[in-house]
Coordinates of C-alpha atoms in Angstrom, one line a residue:
Chain A
X1003 CA 40.1 26.6 17.6
X1004 CA 36.8 27.4 16.0
X1005 CA 34.8 24.3 15.1
X1006 CA 33.2 24.1 11.7
X1007 CA 29.6 24.0 10.9
X1008 CA 27.9 20.5 10.5
X1009 CA 25.8 21.1 7.4
X1010 CA 24.7 17.4 6.9
X1011 CA 22.6 17.6 10.0
X1012 CA 20.5 20.5 8.7
X1013 CA 20.3 19.2 5.2
X1014 CA 19.2 15.8 6.5
X1015 CA 16.5 17.4 8.6
X1016 CA 15.2 19.5 5.7
X1017 CA 15.1 16.3 3.7
X1018 CA 13.1 14.5 6.3
X1019 CA 10.6 17.4 6.4
X1020 CA 10.3 17.3 2.6
X1021 CA 9.9 13.5 2.7
X1022 CA 7.0 13.9 5.0
X1023 CA 5.2 16.9 3.4
X1024 CA 5.7 15.9 -0.2
X1025 CA 3.3 12.9 0.3
X1026 CA 0.1 14.8 0.8
X1027 CA 1.2 17.7 -1.3
X1028 CA 2.5 15.9 -4.3
X1029 CA 3.2 12.1 -4.4
X1030 CA -0.3 11.1 -3.2
X1031 CA -1.6 12.5 -6.5
X1032 CA -0.1 9.6 -8.5
X1033 CA -1.1 6.0 -8.0
X1034 CA 2.5 4.8 -8.6
X1035 CA 3.8 6.9 -5.7
X1036 CA 0.6 6.8 -3.6
X1037 CA -0.2 3.1 -3.2
X1038 CA 3.3 2.4 -1.9
X1039 CA 5.1 5.5 -0.9
X1040 CA 8.6 4.4 -2.1
X1041 CA 9.6 8.0 -3.2
X1042 CA 8.9 9.4 0.3
X1043 CA 10.6 6.5 2.1
X1044 CA 13.6 7.1 -0.1
X1045 CA 13.8 10.8 0.8
X1046 CA 13.2 10.1 4.5
X1047 CA 15.9 7.4 4.5
X1048 CA 18.4 9.8 2.8
X1049 CA 17.6 12.5 5.3
X1050 CA 18.1 10.1 8.3
X1051 CA 21.4 9.0 6.8
X1052 CA 22.7 12.5 6.5
X1053 CA 21.7 13.2 10.1
X1054 CA 23.3 10.0 11.2
X1055 CA 26.6 10.9 9.6
X1056 CA 26.4 14.4 11.0
X1057 CA 25.7 13.2 14.5
X1058 CA 28.5 10.6 14.3
X1059 CA 30.9 13.3 13.2
X1060 CA 29.8 15.7 16.0
X1061 CA 30.5 13.1 18.6
X1062 CA 33.6 11.4 17.2
X1063 CA 35.4 14.5 16.1
X1064 CA 33.9 17.1 18.5
X1065 CA 37.1 19.1 18.3
X1066 CA 36.4 19.8 14.7
X1067 CA 32.6 19.7 14.3
X1068 CA 29.8 21.3 16.1
X1069 CA 26.4 19.7 16.5
X1070 CA 26.4 17.5 19.6
X1071 CA 23.3 19.1 21.1
X1072 CA 21.6 20.4 18.0
X1073 CA 22.4 17.2 16.2
X1074 CA 20.8 15.1 19.0
X1075 CA 17.7 17.3 19.0
X1076 CA 17.4 17.1 15.2
X1077 CA 17.9 13.4 15.2
X1078 CA 15.0 12.9 17.7
X1079 CA 12.7 15.2 15.8
X1080 CA 13.6 13.5 12.5
X1081 CA 12.7 10.1 14.0
X1082 CA 9.4 11.4 15.3
X1083 CA 8.5 12.8 11.9
X1084 CA 9.5 9.6 10.1
X1085 CA 7.6 7.5 12.7
X1086 CA 4.4 9.7 12.2
X1087 CA 4.7 9.2 8.4
X1088 CA 5.0 5.5 8.7
X1089 CA 2.1 5.3 11.2
X1090 CA -0.1 7.5 8.9
X1091 CA 0.7 5.5 5.8
X1092 CA 1.0 2.0 7.1
X1093 CA -1.4 1.9 10.0
X1094 CA -3.9 4.8 10.1
X1095 CA -5.3 4.5 6.6
X1096 CA -5.8 0.7 7.1
X1097 CA -8.1 1.2 10.1
X1098 CA -11.2 0.2 8.1
X1099 CA -13.8 -2.1 9.7
X1100 CA -14.6 -5.4 8.0
X1101 CA -17.6 -5.2 5.7
X1102 CA -19.5 -8.5 5.6
X1103 CA -22.8 -7.0 4.5
X1104 CA -21.8 -5.2 1.3
X1105 CA -23.1 -6.9 -1.9
X1106 CA -21.0 -9.7 -3.1
X1107 CA -20.3 -10.7 -6.7
X1108 CA -23.4 -12.5 -8.1
X1109 CA -25.8 -10.8 -5.7
X1110 CA -28.4 -8.2 -6.8
X1111 CA -27.3 -4.6 -5.9
X1112 CA -29.7 -3.3 -3.3
X1113 CA -31.8 -0.5 -4.9
X1114 CA -31.8 3.1 -3.7
X1115 CA -32.8 6.6 -4.6
X1116 CA -30.6 9.5 -3.8
X1117 CA -30.4 13.2 -5.0
X1118 CA -27.7 14.0 -7.5
X1119 CA -25.8 17.3 -7.4
X1120 CA -28.7 19.2 -8.9
X1121 CA -31.1 17.7 -6.3
X1122 CA -32.8 15.4 -8.9
X1123 CA -33.7 12.0 -7.4
X1124 CA -31.7 9.2 -9.1
X1125 CA -32.7 5.5 -8.7
X1126 CA -30.1 2.8 -9.2
X1127 CA -32.5 0.3 -10.9
X1128 CA -33.8 3.0 -13.3
X1129 CA -30.2 3.9 -14.1
X1130 CA -29.3 0.3 -14.8
X1131 CA -32.1 -0.1 -17.2
X1132 CA -32.0 3.3 -18.8
X1133 CA -31.4 3.9 -22.4
X1134 CA -27.9 5.1 -23.2
X1135 CA -27.4 8.9 -23.2
X1136 CA -24.0 10.4 -24.2
X1137 CA -23.5 12.5 -21.1
X1138 CA -25.9 10.4 -19.1
X1139 CA -25.6 8.4 -16.0
X1140 CA -24.5 4.8 -16.4
X1141 CA -21.3 3.4 -17.6
X1142 CA -21.7 2.1 -21.1
X1143 CA -24.2 1.3 -23.8
X1144 CA -24.7 -2.0 -25.5
X1145 CA -25.6 -2.5 -29.1
X1146 CA -29.3 -2.3 -28.3
X1147 CA -28.7 1.2 -27.0
X1148 CA -29.2 0.2 -23.4
X1149 CA -26.9 0.5 -20.5
X1150 CA -24.5 -2.5 -20.4
X1151 CA -22.9 -1.9 -17.1
X1152 CA -22.8 0.6 -14.3
X1153 CA -19.7 1.5 -12.3
X1154 CA -20.8 2.6 -8.8
X1155 CA -18.1 4.2 -6.7
X1156 CA -18.4 5.1 -3.1
X1157 CA -16.1 8.0 -2.0
X1158 CA -15.0 9.4 1.3
X1159 CA -16.3 12.8 0.4
X1160 CA -15.2 16.1 2.0
X1161 CA -13.6 17.1 -1.3
Chain B
X469 CA -20.6 5.6 -14.0
X470 CA -22.0 7.1 -10.8
X471 CA -20.4 8.2 -7.5
X472 CA -21.8 8.4 -4.0
X473 CA -20.5 10.4 -1.1
X474 CA -21.7 12.1 2.1
X475 CA -21.2 15.5 0.6
X476 CA -24.2 17.7 0.0
X477 CA -25.6 18.2 -3.6
X478 CA -24.1 21.7 -3.5
X479 CA -20.6 20.5 -2.6
X480 CA -20.8 17.8 -5.2
X481 CA -21.9 20.2 -7.9
X482 CA -19.0 22.5 -7.0
X483 CA -16.7 19.5 -7.4
X484 CA -18.2 18.6 -10.8
X485 CA -17.8 22.2 -12.0
X486 CA -14.3 22.7 -10.8
X487 CA -13.0 19.3 -11.9
X488 CA -15.1 19.0 -15.1
X489 CA -16.6 15.7 -14.1
X490 CA -19.6 14.7 -16.2
X491 CA -20.7 11.7 -14.2
X492 CA -23.3 12.2 -11.5
X493 CA -22.3 12.4 -7.9
X494 CA -25.1 11.3 -5.6
X495 CA -25.5 12.7 -2.1
X496 CA -26.0 10.4 0.8
X497 CA -25.6 13.0 3.5
X498 CA -27.3 10.9 6.2
X499 CA -25.3 7.7 5.4
X500 CA -28.6 5.8 4.6
X501 CA -27.4 3.9 1.5
X502 CA -23.8 3.7 2.8
X503 CA -25.1 2.0 5.9
X504 CA -27.4 -0.3 4.0
X505 CA -24.5 -1.4 1.8
X506 CA -22.4 -1.9 4.9
X507 CA -19.8 0.6 3.7
X508 CA -19.6 2.9 6.7
X509 CA -16.2 4.1 7.9
X510 CA -17.2 5.1 11.5
X511 CA -15.6 8.4 12.5
X512 CA -13.6 8.4 9.3
X513 CA -14.4 12.0 8.4
X514 CA -13.5 15.4 10.0
X515 CA -14.7 15.8 13.6
X516 CA -15.4 12.1 13.8
X517 CA -18.4 12.0 11.4
X518 CA -19.2 8.7 9.7
X519 CA -18.3 8.6 6.0
X520 CA -18.2 5.9 3.3
X521 CA -15.1 3.7 2.9
X522 CA -13.9 3.8 -0.7
X523 CA -15.5 1.0 -2.7
X524 CA -16.1 0.3 -6.4
X525 CA -18.9 -2.0 -7.8
X526 CA -19.5 -3.1 -11.4
X527 CA -23.2 -3.8 -11.9
X528 CA -24.6 -5.4 -15.0
X529 CA -27.8 -4.7 -16.8
X530 CA -29.8 -7.2 -14.7
X531 CA -28.7 -5.4 -11.6
X532 CA -26.3 -8.0 -10.5
X533 CA -22.9 -7.2 -9.0
X534 CA -20.2 -8.5 -11.3
X535 CA -17.1 -7.1 -9.6
X536 CA -16.3 -5.5 -6.3
X537 CA -13.3 -3.7 -5.0
X538 CA -13.2 -3.1 -1.3
X539 CA -9.9 -1.6 -0.4
X540 CA -8.2 -2.5 2.9
X541 CA -6.3 0.8 2.8
X542 CA -8.2 3.9 1.9
X543 CA -5.2 5.4 0.1
X544 CA -5.2 2.5 -2.4
X545 CA -8.1 2.6 -4.8
X546 CA -9.0 0.5 -7.9
X547 CA -7.0 1.7 -10.9
X548 CA -8.9 2.4 -14.1
X549 CA -7.3 -0.6 -15.8
X550 CA -8.8 -2.9 -13.1
X551 CA -12.3 -1.6 -13.8
X552 CA -11.8 -2.0 -17.5
X553 CA -10.5 -5.5 -17.1
X554 CA -13.5 -6.4 -14.9
X555 CA -15.7 -5.0 -17.6
X556 CA -13.9 -7.0 -20.3
X557 CA -14.5 -10.0 -18.0
X558 CA -18.2 -9.6 -18.3
X559 CA -18.3 -11.7 -21.5
X560 CA -22.0 -11.1 -22.1
X561 CA -21.4 -7.5 -23.0
X562 CA -19.5 -5.9 -25.7
X563 CA -16.4 -4.4 -24.1
X564 CA -16.0 -1.9 -26.9
X565 CA -19.3 -0.2 -26.0
X566 CA -17.5 1.6 -23.2
X567 CA -16.0 3.7 -26.0
X568 CA -19.4 5.3 -26.5
X569 CA -19.2 7.3 -23.3
X570 CA -19.2 11.1 -23.3
X571 CA -16.1 13.1 -22.6
X572 CA -15.3 15.4 -19.7
X573 CA -14.3 19.1 -19.8
X574 CA -10.7 18.2 -20.3
X575 CA -11.6 16.5 -23.6
X576 CA -9.8 13.3 -23.0
X577 CA -10.5 10.3 -25.2
X578 CA -13.5 8.3 -24.0
X579 CA -12.0 5.2 -22.5
X580 CA -9.5 7.3 -20.7
X581 CA -12.4 9.4 -19.5
X582 CA -14.5 6.6 -18.1
X583 CA -11.4 5.1 -16.6
X584 CA -9.9 8.5 -15.6
X585 CA -12.8 9.3 -13.4
X586 CA -11.8 6.6 -11.0
X587 CA -8.2 7.8 -10.8
X588 CA -9.1 11.4 -10.6
X589 CA -11.4 10.8 -7.8
X590 CA -8.9 8.7 -6.0
X591 CA -6.2 11.3 -6.6
X592 CA -8.4 13.9 -5.1
X593 CA -9.1 11.9 -2.1
X594 CA -5.4 11.1 -1.8
X595 CA -4.6 14.8 -2.1
X596 CA -6.8 15.4 1.0
X597 CA -4.8 13.0 3.0
X598 CA -3.4 15.7 5.2
X599 CA -3.2 13.9 8.6

């Protein structure tokens, strides 16, 4: 008797791949799905479930369903992909050293001068005290027309 | 609102033009300020180069730090509402004055722009999270 195809295995594996790749390609763009990757975990879990059902079928009813060998290979691969995702999201991005020397609330921000994107030198203290300009540098202007507050953001770069 | 990264001025200018950012992006290619502020993420960049860890500071007109956000996970950045809430918390300043900011090329309304910068930057960085 010809045994029938075991589609859950393949569908599950495709879902696991989508669950992994859709994070950097799509879900990481939105804070709601980036900060905690619940959407991706859901897709990965669904994929693993389908593979689990497929493998169980292949072994318990091997007279009817194929997939003993391919199912085992796909299951291992899917677990590796899911494990890499969890490592990347829950461990790798948290490997940041402690920062004791960065300015604390209430301290003066250490001054500096750095070139902007047009190679003009920009000094923090000058910026903080600068008069407000509509497309200017600091964050906001007070009623007196001076900068009220500056938001300074450090980025990882390599954009 | 200003940003700092290890990118060169040319790279930052390209980013400003393609994304329509109007805030300045300063270049600290040799990690000098990043090191002095103790914000180095050693070997965090491509090929093991040192880069900055993501961090956000709110500095008042006297140069004092009024709010800090040091993330423990570089995927998770301050959201615009957090920055605006911190700004509102500085009771010596008029919170509504943030409305007087300019707009970016997308023509969003002003609060959203000032706030949107934070999330857009974060989103970008998040988008580059290919492992």
